[in-house]
N, CA, C and O atoms as a CHARMM CRD file, in Angstrom:
* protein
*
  368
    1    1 UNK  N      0.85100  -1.16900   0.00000 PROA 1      0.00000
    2    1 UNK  CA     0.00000   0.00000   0.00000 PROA 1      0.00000
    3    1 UNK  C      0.89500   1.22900   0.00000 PROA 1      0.00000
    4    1 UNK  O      1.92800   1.38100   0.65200 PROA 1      0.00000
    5    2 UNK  N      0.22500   2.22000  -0.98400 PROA 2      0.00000
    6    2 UNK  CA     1.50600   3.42100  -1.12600 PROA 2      0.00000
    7    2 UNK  C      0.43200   4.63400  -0.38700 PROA 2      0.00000
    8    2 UNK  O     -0.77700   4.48200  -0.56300 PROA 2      0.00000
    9    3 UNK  N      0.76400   5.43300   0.16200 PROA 3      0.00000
   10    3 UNK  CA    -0.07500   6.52500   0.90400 PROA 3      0.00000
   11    3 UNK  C      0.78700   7.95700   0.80300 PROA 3      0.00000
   12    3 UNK  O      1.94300   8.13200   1.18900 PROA 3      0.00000
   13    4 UNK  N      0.04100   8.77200   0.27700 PROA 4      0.00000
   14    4 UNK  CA     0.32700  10.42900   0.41700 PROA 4      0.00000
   15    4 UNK  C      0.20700  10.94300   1.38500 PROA 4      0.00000
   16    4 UNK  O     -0.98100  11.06400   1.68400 PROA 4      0.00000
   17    5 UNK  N      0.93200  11.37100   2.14200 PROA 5      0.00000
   18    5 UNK  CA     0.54400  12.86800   3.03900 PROA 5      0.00000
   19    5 UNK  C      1.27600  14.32600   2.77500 PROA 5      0.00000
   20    5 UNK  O      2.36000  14.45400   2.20500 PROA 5      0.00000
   21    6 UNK  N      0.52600  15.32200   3.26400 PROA 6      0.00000
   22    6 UNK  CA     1.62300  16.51900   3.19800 PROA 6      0.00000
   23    6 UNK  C      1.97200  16.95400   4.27500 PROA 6      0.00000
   24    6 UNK  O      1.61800  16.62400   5.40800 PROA 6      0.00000
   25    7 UNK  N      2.73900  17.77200   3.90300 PROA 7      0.00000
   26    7 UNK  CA     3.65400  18.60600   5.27700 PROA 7      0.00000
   27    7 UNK  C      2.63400  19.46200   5.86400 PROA 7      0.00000
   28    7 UNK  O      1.61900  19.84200   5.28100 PROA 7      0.00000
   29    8 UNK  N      3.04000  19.79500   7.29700 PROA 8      0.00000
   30    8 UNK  CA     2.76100  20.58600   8.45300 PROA 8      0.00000
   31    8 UNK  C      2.72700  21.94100   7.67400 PROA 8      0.00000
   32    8 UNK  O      3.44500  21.78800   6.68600 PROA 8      0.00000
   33    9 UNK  N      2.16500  23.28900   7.69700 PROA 9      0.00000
   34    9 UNK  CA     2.18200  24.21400   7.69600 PROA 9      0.00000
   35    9 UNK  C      3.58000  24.90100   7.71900 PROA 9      0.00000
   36    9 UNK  O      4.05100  25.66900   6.88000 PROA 9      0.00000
   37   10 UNK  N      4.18200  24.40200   8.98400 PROA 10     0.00000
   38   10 UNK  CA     5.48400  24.97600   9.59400 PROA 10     0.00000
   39   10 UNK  C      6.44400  24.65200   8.52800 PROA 10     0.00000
   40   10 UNK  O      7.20300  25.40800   7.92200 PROA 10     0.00000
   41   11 UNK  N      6.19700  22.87300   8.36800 PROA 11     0.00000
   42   11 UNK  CA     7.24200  22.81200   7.42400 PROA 11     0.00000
   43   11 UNK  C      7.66500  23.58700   6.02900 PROA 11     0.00000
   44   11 UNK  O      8.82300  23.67200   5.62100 PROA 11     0.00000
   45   12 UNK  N      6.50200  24.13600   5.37900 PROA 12     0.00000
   46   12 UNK  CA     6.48900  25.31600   4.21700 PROA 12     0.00000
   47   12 UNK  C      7.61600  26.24300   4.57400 PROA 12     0.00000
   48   12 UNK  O      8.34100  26.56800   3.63300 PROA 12     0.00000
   49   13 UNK  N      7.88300  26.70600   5.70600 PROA 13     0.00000
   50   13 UNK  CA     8.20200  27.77900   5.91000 PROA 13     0.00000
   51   13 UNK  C      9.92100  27.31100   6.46000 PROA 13     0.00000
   52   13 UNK  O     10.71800  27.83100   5.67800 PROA 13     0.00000
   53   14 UNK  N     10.35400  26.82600   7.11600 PROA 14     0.00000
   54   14 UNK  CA    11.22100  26.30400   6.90900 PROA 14     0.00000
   55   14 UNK  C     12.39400  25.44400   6.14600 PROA 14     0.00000
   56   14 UNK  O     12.27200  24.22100   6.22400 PROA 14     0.00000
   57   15 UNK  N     13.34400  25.88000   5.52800 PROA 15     0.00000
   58   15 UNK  CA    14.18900  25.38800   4.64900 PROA 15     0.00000
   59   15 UNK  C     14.86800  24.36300   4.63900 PROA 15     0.00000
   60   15 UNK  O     15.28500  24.28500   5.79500 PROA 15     0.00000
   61   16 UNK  N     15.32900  23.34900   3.96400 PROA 16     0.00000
   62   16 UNK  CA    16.22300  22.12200   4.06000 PROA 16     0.00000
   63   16 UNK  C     15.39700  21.03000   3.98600 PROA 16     0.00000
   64   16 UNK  O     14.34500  21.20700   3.37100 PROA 16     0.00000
   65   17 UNK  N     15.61800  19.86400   4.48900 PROA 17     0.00000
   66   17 UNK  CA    15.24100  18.54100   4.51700 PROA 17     0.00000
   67   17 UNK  C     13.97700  18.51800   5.62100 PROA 17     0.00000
   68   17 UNK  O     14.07600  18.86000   6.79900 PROA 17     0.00000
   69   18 UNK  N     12.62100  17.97300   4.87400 PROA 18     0.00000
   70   18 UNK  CA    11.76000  17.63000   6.09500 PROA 18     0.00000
   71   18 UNK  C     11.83500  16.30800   6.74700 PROA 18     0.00000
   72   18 UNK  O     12.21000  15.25300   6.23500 PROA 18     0.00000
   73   19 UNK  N     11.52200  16.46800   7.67000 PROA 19     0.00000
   74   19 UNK  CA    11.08200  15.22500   9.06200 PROA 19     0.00000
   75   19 UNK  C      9.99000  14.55000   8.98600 PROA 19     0.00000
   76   19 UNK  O      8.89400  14.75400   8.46400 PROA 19     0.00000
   77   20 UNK  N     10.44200  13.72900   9.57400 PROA 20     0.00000
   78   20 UNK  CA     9.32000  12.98900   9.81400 PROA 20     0.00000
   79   20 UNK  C      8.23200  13.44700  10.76700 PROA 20     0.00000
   80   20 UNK  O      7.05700  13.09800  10.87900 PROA 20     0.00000
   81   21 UNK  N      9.03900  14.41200  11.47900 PROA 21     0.00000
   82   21 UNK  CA     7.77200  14.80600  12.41200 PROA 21     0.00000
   83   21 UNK  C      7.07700  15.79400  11.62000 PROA 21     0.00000
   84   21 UNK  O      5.85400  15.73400  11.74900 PROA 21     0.00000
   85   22 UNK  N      7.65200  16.98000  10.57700 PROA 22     0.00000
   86   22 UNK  CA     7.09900  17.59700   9.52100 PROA 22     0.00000
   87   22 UNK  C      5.55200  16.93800   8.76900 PROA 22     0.00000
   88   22 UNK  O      4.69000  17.71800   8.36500 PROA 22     0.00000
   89   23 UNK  N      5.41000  15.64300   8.68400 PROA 23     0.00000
   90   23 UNK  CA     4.48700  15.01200   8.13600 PROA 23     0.00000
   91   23 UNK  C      2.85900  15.49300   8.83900 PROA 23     0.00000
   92   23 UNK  O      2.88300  15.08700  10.00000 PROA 23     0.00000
   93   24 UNK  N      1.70800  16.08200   8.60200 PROA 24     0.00000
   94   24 UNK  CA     0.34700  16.23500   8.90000 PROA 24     0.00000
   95   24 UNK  C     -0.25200  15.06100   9.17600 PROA 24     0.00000
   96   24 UNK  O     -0.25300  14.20900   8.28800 PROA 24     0.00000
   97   25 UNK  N     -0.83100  14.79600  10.35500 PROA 25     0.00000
   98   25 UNK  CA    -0.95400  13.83700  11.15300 PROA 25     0.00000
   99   25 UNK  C     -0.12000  12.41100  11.30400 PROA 25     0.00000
  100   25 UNK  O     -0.44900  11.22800  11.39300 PROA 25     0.00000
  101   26 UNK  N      1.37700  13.28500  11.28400 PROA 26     0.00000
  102   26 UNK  CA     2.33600  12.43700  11.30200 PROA 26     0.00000
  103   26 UNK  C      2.86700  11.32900  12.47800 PROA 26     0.00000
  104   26 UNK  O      3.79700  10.54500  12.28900 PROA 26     0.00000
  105   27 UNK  N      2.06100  11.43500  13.75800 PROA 27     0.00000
  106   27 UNK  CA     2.23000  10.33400  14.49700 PROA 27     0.00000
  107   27 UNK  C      2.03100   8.93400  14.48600 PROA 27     0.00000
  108   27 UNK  O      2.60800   7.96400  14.97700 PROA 27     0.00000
  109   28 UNK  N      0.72200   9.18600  13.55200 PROA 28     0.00000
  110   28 UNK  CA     0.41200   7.75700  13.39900 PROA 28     0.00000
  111   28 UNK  C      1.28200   7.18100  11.99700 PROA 28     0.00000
  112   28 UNK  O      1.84000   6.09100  11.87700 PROA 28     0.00000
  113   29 UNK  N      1.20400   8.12500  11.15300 PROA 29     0.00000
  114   29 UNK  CA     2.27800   7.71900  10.09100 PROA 29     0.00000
  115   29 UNK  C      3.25900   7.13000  10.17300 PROA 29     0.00000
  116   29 UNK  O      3.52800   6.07900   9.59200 PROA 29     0.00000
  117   30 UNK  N      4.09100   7.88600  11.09200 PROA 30     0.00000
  118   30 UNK  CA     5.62200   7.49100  11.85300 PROA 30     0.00000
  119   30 UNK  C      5.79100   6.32000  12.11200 PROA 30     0.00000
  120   30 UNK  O      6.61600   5.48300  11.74400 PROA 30     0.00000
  121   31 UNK  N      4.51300   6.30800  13.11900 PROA 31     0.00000
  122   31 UNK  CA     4.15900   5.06800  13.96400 PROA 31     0.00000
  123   31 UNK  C      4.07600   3.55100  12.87500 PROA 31     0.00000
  124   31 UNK  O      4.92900   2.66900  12.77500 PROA 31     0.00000
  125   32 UNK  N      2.69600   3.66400  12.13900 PROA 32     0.00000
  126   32 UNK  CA     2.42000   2.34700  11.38800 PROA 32     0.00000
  127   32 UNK  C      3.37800   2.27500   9.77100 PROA 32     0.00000
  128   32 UNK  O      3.21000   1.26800   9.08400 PROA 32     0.00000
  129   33 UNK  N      4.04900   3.04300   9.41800 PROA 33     0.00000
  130   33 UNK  CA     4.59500   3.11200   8.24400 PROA 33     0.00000
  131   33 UNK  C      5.38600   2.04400   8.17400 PROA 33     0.00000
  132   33 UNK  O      5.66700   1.80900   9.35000 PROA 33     0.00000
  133   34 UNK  N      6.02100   1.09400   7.35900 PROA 34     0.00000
  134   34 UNK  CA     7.49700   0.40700   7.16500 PROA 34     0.00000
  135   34 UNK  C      8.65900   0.87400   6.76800 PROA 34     0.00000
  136   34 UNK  O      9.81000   0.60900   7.11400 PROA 34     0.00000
  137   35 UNK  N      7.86600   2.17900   5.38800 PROA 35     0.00000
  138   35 UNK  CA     9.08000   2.97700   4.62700 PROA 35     0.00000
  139   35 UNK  C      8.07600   4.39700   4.50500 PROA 35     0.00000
  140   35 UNK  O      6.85900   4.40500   4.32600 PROA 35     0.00000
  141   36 UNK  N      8.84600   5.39100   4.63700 PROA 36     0.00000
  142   36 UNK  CA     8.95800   6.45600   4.61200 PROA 36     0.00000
  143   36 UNK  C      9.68900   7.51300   3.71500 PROA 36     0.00000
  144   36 UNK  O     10.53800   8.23800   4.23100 PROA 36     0.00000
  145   37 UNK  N      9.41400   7.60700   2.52500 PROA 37     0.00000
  146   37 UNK  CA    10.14500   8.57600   1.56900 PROA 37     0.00000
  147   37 UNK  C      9.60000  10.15200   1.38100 PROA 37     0.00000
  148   37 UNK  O      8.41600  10.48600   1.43500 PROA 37     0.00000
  149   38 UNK  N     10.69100  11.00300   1.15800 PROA 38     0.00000
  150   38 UNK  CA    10.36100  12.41600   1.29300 PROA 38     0.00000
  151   38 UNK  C     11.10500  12.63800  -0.31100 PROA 38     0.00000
  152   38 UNK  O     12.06200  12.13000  -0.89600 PROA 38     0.00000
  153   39 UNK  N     10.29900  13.46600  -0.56100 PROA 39     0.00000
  154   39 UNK  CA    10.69900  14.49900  -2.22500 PROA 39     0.00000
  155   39 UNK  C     10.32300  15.73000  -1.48200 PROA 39     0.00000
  156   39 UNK  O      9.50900  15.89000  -0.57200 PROA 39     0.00000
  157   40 UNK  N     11.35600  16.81500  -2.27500 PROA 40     0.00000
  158   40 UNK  CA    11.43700  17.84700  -1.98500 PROA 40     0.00000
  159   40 UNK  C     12.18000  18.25500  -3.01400 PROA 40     0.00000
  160   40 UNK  O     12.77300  17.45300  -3.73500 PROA 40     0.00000
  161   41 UNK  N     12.22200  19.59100  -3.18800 PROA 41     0.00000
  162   41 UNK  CA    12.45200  20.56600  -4.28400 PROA 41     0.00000
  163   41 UNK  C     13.27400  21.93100  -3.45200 PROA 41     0.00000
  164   41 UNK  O     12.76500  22.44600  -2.45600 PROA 41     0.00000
  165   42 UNK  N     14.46200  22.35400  -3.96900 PROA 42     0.00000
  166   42 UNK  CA    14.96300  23.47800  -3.81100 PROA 42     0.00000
  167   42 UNK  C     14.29900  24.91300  -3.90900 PROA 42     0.00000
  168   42 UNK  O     13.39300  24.68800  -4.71200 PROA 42     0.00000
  169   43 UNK  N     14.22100  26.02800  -3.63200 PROA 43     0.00000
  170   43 UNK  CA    13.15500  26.89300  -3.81300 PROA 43     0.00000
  171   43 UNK  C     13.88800  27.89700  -4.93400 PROA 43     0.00000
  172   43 UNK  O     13.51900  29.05200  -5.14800 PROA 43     0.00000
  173   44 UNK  N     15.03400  27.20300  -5.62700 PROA 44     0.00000
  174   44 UNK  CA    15.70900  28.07800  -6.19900 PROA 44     0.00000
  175   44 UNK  C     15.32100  27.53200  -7.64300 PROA 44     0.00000
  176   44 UNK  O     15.30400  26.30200  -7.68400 PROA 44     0.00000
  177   45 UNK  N     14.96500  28.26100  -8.99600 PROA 45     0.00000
  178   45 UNK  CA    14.50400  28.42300 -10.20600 PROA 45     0.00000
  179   45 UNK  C     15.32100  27.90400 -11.01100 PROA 45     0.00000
  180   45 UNK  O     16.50900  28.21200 -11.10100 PROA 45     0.00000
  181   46 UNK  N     14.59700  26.86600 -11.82200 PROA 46     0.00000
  182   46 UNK  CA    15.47100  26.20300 -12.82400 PROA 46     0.00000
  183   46 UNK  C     14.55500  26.84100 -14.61900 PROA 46     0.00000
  184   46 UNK  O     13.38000  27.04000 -14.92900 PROA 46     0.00000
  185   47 UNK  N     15.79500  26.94900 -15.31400 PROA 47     0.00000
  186   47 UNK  CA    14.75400  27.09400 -16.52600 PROA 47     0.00000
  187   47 UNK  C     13.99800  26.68500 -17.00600 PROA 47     0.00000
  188   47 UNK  O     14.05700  25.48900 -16.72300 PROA 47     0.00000
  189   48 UNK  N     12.59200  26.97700 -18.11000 PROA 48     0.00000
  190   48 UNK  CA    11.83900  26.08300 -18.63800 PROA 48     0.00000
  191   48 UNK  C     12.41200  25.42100 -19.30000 PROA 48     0.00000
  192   48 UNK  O     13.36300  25.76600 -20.00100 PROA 48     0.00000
  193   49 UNK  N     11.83300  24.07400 -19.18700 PROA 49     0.00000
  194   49 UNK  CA    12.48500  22.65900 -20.11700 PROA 49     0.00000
  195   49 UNK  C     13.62300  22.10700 -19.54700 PROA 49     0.00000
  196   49 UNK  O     14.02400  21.08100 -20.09600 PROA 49     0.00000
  197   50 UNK  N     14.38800  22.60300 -18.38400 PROA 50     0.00000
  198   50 UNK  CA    15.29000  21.91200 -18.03400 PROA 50     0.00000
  199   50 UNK  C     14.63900  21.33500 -17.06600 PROA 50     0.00000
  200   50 UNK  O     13.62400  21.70500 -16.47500 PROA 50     0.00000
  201   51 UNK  N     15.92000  19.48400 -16.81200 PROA 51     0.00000
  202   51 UNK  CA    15.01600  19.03700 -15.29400 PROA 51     0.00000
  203   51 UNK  C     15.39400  19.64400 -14.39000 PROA 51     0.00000
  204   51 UNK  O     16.45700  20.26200 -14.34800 PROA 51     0.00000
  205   52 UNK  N     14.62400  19.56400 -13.57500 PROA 52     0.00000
  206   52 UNK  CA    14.38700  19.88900 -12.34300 PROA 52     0.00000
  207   52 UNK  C     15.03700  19.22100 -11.19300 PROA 52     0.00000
  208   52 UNK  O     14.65000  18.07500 -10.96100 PROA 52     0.00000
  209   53 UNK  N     16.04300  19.77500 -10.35600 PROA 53     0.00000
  210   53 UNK  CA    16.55300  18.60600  -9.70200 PROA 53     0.00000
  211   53 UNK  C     15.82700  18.29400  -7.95200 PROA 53     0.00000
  212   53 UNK  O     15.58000  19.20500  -7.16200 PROA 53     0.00000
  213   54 UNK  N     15.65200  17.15100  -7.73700 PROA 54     0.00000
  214   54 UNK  CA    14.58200  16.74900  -6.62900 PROA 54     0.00000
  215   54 UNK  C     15.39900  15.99100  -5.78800 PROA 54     0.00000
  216   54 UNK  O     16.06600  15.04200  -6.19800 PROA 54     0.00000
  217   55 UNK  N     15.37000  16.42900  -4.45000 PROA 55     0.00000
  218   55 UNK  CA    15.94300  16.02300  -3.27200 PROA 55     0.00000
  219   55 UNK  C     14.99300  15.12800  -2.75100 PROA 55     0.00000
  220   55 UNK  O     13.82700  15.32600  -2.41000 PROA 55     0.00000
  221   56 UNK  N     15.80100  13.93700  -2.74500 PROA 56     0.00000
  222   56 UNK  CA    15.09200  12.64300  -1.44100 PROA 56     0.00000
  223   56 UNK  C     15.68400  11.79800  -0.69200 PROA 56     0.00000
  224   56 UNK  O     16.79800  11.33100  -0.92800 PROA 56     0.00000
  225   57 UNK  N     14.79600  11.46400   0.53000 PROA 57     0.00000
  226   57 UNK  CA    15.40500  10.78400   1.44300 PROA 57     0.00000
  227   57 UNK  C     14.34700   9.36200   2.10200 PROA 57     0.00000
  228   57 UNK  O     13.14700   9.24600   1.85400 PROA 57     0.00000
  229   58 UNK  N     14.95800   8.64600   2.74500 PROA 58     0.00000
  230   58 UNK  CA    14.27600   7.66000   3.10800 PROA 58     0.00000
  231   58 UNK  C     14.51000   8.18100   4.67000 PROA 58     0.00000
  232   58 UNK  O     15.44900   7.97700   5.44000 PROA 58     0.00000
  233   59 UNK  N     13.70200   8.67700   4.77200 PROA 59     0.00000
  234   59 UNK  CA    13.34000   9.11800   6.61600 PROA 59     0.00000
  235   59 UNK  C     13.13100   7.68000   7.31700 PROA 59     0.00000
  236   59 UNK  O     13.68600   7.33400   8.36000 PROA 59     0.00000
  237   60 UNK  N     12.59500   7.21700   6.86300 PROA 60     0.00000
  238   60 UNK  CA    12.44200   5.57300   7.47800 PROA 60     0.00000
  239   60 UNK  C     12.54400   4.59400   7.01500 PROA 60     0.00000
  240   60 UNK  O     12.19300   4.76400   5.84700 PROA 60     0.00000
  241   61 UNK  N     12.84100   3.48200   7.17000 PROA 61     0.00000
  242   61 UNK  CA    12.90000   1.69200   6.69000 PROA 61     0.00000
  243   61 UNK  C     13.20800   0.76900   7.64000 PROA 61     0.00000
  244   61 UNK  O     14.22400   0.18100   8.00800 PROA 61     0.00000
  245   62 UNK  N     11.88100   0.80300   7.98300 PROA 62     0.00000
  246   62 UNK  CA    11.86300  -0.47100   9.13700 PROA 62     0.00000
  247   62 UNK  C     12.90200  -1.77100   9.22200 PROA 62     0.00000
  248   62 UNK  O     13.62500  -2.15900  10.14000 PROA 62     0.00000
  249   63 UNK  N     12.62700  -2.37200   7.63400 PROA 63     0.00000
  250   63 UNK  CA    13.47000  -3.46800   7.44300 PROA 63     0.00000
  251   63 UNK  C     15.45400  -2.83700   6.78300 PROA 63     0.00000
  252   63 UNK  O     16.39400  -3.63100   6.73700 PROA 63     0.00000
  253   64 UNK  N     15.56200  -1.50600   6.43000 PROA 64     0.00000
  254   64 UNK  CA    16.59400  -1.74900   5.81000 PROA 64     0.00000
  255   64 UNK  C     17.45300  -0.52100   5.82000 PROA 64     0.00000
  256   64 UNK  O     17.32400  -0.20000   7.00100 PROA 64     0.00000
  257   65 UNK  N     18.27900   0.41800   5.26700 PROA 65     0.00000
  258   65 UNK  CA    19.31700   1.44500   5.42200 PROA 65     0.00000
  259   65 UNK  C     18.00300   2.62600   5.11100 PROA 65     0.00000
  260   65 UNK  O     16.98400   2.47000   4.43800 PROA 65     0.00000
  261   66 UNK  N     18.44200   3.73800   5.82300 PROA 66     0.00000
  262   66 UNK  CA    17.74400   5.11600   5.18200 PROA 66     0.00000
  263   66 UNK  C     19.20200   5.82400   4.65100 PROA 66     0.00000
  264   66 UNK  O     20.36200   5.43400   4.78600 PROA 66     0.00000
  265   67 UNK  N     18.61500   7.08300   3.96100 PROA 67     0.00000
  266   67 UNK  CA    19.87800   7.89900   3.46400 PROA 67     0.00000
  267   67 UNK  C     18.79600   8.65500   2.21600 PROA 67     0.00000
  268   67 UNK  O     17.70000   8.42400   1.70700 PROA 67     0.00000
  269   68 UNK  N     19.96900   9.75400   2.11900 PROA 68     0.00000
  270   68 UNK  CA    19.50100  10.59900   0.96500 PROA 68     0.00000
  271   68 UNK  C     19.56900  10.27900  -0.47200 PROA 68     0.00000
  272   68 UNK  O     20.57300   9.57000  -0.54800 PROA 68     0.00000
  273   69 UNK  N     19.24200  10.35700  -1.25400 PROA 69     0.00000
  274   69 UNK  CA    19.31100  10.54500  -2.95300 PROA 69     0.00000
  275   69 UNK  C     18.90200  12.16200  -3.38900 PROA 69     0.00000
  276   69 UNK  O     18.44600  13.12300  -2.77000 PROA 69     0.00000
  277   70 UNK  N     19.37500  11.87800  -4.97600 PROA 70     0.00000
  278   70 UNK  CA    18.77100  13.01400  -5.91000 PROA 70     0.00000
  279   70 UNK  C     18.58200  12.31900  -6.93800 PROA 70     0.00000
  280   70 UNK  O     19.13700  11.28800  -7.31900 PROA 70     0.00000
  281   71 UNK  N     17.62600  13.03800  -7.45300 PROA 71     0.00000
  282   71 UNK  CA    16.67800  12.55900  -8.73600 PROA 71     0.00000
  283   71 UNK  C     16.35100  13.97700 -10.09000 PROA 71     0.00000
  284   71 UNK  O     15.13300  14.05300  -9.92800 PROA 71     0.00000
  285   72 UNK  N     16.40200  14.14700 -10.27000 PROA 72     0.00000
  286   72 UNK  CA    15.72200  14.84700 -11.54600 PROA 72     0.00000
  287   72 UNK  C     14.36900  14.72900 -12.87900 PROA 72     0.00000
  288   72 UNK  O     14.22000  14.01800 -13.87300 PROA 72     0.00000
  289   73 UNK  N     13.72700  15.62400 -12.35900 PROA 73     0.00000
  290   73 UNK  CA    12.29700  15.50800 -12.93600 PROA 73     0.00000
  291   73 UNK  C     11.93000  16.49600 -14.45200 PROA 73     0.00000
  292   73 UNK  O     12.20700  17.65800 -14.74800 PROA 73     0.00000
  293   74 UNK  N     11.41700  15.74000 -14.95500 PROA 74     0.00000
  294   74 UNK  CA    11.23300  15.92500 -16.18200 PROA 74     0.00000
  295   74 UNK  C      9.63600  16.36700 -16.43500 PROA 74     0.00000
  296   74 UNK  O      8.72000  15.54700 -16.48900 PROA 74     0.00000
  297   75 UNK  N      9.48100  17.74900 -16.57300 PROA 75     0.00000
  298   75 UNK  CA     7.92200  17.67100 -16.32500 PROA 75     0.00000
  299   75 UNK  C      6.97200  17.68300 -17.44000 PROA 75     0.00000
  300   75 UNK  O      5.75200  17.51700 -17.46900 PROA 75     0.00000
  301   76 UNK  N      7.90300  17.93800 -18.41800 PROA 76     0.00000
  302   76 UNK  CA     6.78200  17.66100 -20.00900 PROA 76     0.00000
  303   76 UNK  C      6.64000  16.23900 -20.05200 PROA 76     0.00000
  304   76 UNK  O      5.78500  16.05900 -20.91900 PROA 76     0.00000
  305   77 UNK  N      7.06400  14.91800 -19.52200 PROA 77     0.00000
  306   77 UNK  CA     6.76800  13.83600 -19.43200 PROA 77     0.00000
  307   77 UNK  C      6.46600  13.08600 -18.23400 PROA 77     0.00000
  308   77 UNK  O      6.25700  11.87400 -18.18300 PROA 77     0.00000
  309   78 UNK  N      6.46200  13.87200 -17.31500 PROA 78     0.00000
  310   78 UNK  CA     6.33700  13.26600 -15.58200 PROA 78     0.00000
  311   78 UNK  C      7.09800  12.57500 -15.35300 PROA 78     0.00000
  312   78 UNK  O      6.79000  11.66100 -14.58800 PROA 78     0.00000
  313   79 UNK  N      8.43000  12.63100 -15.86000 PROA 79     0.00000
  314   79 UNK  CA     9.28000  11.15200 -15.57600 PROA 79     0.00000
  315   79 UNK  C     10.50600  11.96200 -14.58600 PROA 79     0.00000
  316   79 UNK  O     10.81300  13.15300 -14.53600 PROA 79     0.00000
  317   80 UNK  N     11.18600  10.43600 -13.64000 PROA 80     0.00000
  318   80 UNK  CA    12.00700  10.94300 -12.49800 PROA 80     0.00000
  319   80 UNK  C     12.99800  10.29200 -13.39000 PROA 80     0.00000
  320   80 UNK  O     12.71700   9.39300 -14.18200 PROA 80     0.00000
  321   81 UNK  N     14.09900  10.77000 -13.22100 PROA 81     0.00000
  322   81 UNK  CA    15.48200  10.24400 -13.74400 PROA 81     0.00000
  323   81 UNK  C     17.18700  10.13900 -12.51000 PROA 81     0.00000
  324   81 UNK  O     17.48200  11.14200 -11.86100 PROA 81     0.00000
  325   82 UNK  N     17.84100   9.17600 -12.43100 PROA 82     0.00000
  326   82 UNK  CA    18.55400   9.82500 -11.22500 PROA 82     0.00000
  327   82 UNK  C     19.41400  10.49400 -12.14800 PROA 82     0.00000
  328   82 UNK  O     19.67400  10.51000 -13.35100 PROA 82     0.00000
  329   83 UNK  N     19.81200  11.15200 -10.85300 PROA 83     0.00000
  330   83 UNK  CA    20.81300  12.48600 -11.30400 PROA 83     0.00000
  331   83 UNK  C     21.85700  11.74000 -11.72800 PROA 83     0.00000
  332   83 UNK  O     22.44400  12.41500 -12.57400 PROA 83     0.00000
  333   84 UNK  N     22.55400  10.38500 -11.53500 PROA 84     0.00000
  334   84 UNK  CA    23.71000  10.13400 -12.35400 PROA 84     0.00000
  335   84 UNK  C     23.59900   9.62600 -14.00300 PROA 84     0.00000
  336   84 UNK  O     23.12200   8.52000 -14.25800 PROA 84     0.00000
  337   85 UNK  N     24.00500  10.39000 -14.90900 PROA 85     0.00000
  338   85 UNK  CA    23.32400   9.90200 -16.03400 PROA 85     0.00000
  339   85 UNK  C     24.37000   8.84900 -16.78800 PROA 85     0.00000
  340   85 UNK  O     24.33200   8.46800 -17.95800 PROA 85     0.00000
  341   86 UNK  N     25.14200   8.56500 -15.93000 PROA 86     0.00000
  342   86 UNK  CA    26.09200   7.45900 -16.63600 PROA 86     0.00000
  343   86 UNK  C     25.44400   6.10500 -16.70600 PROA 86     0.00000
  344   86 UNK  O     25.74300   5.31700 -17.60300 PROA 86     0.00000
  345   87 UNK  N     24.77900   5.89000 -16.00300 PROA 87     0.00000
  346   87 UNK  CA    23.66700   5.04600 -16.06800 PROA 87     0.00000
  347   87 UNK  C     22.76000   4.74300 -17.20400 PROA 87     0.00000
  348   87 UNK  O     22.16500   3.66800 -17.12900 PROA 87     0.00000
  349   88 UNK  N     22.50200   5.64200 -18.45200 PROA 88     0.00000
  350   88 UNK  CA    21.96500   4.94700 -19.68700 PROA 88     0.00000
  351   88 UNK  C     20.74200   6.66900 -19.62400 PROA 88     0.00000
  352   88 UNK  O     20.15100   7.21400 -20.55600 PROA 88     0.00000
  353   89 UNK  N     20.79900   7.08900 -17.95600 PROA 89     0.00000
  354   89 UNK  CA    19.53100   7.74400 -18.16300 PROA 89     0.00000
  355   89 UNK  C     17.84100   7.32600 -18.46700 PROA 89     0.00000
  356   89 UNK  O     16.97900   7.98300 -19.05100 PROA 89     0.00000
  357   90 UNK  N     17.79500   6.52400 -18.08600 PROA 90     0.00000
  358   90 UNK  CA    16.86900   5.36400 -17.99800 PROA 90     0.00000
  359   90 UNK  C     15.92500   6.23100 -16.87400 PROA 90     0.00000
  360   90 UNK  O     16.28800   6.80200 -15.84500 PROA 90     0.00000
  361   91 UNK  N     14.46700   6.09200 -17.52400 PROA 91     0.00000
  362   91 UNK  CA    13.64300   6.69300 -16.07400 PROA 91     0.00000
  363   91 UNK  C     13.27700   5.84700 -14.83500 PROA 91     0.00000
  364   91 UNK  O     12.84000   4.69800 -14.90000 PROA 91     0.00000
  365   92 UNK  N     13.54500   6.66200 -13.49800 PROA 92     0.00000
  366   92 UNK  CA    13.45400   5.93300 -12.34700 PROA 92     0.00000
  367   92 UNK  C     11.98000   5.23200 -11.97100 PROA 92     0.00000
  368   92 UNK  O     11.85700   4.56700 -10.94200 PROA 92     0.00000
């Protein structure tokens, strides 16, 4: 099961990486979740048509490592790509 929530109010307003406690009715989230992933976006302006580069992290994994990534988004096609493109560039 995959589930959306958004951020706290507060968190808008504050810069950098959100929390888990950042999450809107995030106790129980915290609580019953297994994995926990955050996307986030820099507030700084990229040109039209270029991707977009997207900050993420695994705030939680019950069973396995958390840690950060980056990704890059492509929005005339909705597609995520990781930022290393030695990889073929293949969408994520």
């Amino acid at each position: 099961v995959i589930g959306l929530s958004q951020l706290s109010r507060a968190a808008g307003d504050a810069a950098g990486e959100p929390k888990l406690s950042t999450l809107r009715e995030g106790g129980s989230l915290e609580q019953d979740s297994d994995v926990v992933v955050m996307l986030w976006k820099d507030r700084e302006e990229t040109p039209v048509g270029a991707p977009r580069l997207i900050n993420g992290a695994v705030a939680k994994n019950r069973n396995g490592p958390t840690g950060s990534f980056q990704l890059l988004f492509e929005s005339e096609q909705a597609r995520f790509f990781s930022k290393a493109r030695d990889d073929g560039g293949m969408p994520a």
